[in-house]
Amino acid sequence: MERGEAVSEKRLHLRISQSAESAVRTGHPWIFADSVRECSRSGRTGEIGVVYDRNDRFLAVGLFDAESPIRLRVLERGRGCRVDGEFWAKRMDRSVAARCGVVGDETDGYRVVNGESDGWPGLVVDRFGDVLVVKIYTAAWMPWLGRVRDELVRIFDPTAIVLRMGRHCSEAVRREATASSAGRGVSREFPLSDGSVLHGILENDTVPFRENGLCFEAEVIRGQKTGFFLDQRDNRRRVEALSGGRIVVNTFSYSGGFSVYAARGGATRVVDVDVSAPALEAGKRNFDRNAGVGGWACSREGLRADVFEWFRETPPIGCGLIVVDPPSMAKREPERAEAIRQYARLASGAIRQLRGDGGILVAASCSSHVSEAEFFESVLGACRSSGRRFVEIERTGHPADHPSSFPQAAYLKCIYLRLG
Ligand code: SAH
């Protein structure tokens, strides 16, 4: 018997509120705990739940999570299906096929599976060369990880597959492990935690991969997200095209991706600013590795600083392009209003650093609680308050390997402005 199917013998049946029914019908992948009206028995995290509507018609099938406010994550709606080996194989084939031709030959670091928007609610898979990283945001995936691993091995034959967990998921898995060892809860076959290796051997946490002909490293176990911000690949390309002959300041630089592209694009100097020393070290390694091969005439500096303070304290340096790509400022809805103010503050600080004859501001946001309109308006508001002339160059969103199929999934937005 399959691991995932062994979790329960009898399928869990749910009924949900009318508004939740409508939401599911229009493709929303989440059913919240407070919209569950009836559950046939107490469900266990990781089992399959089937939702019927008021007229007893099949509505959806999904992964049940007994603890998360998102009680069921929809796998399929509209037509009944068996969640068996064939189901997972077809689904993985579909995700892989959707990436065909998307990133080109010079790139082997990209997102293979993008959660809900790819039919894998709460699960992403990133590829870094020969290594795959599976990141789960719900413990409901725990009983199904063997399946996911087998599909990835079948298609990619990777040297290693690493498991990463979102914070809430990690905590839920730990709680369950404690309950199991105390004789309570479900005993799972997987003694897994954040950073476990699901398949093969990971020789080094630092995994090399290629992006548009450049060479980067991803820190797949200790790094943020899955080890590298693959979602900014297309924006890095744009920054490359805009950087010729300019001094480029890369704030919230992490491992320096934007700076490496800027240098290849002809920047005379790049400055990484980040609060994290390990991030700056990774930025230096990524820069040196490529600069050596490319023979670029570009110098690099790494500054360890809080960007907000740095903007307050540094006199205008007159740089030609500045990238502002901070971490999420609003992880929860109540933080939204303050996040919008912070984005405006950052944009004002960045504008002050730009030279007066066409300096370029590249401002990005990855807060899903801040809408595109709110973010763009906060940056444009900062431009207006600066009293400088400005023209908008471009607005961008998600790259093709990071599709977003519902409002909460659309987190990434970026705006390019030229200031006089
Ligand atoms: N722009 C990066 C990703 C940014 S991730 C890329 O394209 O790869 C966010 C980064 O911001 C992290 O490296 C984190 O260390 C840094 N950070 C968070 N808060 C900061 C602050 N107040 N000042 C400086 N760096 C900060």
mmCIF file of C-alpha atoms in Angstrom, residues 16-31 53 58-60 74 76-78 116-117 404-408:
data_model
loop_
_atom_site.group_PDB
_atom_site.id
_atom_site.type_symbol
_atom_site.label_atom_id
_atom_site.label_comp_id
_atom_site.label_asym_id
_atom_site.label_seq_id
_atom_site.Cartn_x
_atom_site.Cartn_y
_atom_site.Cartn_z
ATOM 1 C CA ILE A 16 -18.347 23.880 3.314
ATOM 2 C CA SER A 17 -20.116 27.231 3.382
ATOM 3 C CA GLN A 18 -21.880 28.576 0.338
ATOM 4 C CA SER A 19 -19.331 31.318 -0.231
ATOM 5 C CA ALA A 20 -16.486 28.794 0.034
ATOM 6 C CA GLU A 21 -18.278 26.611 -2.514
ATOM 7 C CA SER A 22 -18.404 29.548 -4.940
ATOM 8 C CA ALA A 23 -14.751 30.346 -4.306
ATOM 9 C CA VAL A 24 -13.710 26.758 -5.035
ATOM 10 C CA ARG A 25 -15.848 26.697 -8.182
ATOM 11 C CA THR A 26 -14.040 29.741 -9.508
ATOM 12 C CA GLY A 27 -10.661 28.104 -8.893
ATOM 13 C CA HIS A 28 -9.594 29.296 -5.445
ATOM 14 C CA PRO A 29 -7.351 26.572 -4.007
ATOM 15 C CA TRP A 30 -7.867 27.152 -0.264
ATOM 16 C CA ILE A 31 -10.700 26.113 2.028
ATOM 17 C CA ASP A 53 -21.705 20.666 -2.318
ATOM 18 C CA PHE A 58 -18.626 16.355 -6.002
ATOM 19 C CA LEU A 59 -16.878 19.684 -5.706
ATOM 20 C CA ALA A 60 -13.195 19.096 -5.019
ATOM 21 C CA VAL A 74 -7.497 21.770 -3.393
ATOM 22 C CA GLU A 76 -8.542 18.879 -8.228
ATOM 23 C CA ARG A 77 -11.986 20.329 -8.630
ATOM 24 C CA GLY A 78 -14.997 19.710 -10.800
ATOM 25 C CA GLU A 116 -1.073 26.103 -5.963
ATOM 26 C CA SER A 117 -0.671 27.760 -9.350
ATOM 27 C CA SER A 404 0.335 32.738 -10.300
ATOM 28 C CA SER A 405 -3.258 31.599 -10.699
ATOM 29 C CA PHE A 406 -5.063 33.396 -7.847
ATOM 30 C CA PRO A 407 -4.711 36.757 -6.114
ATOM 31 C CA GLN A 408 -2.753 35.619 -3.040
#
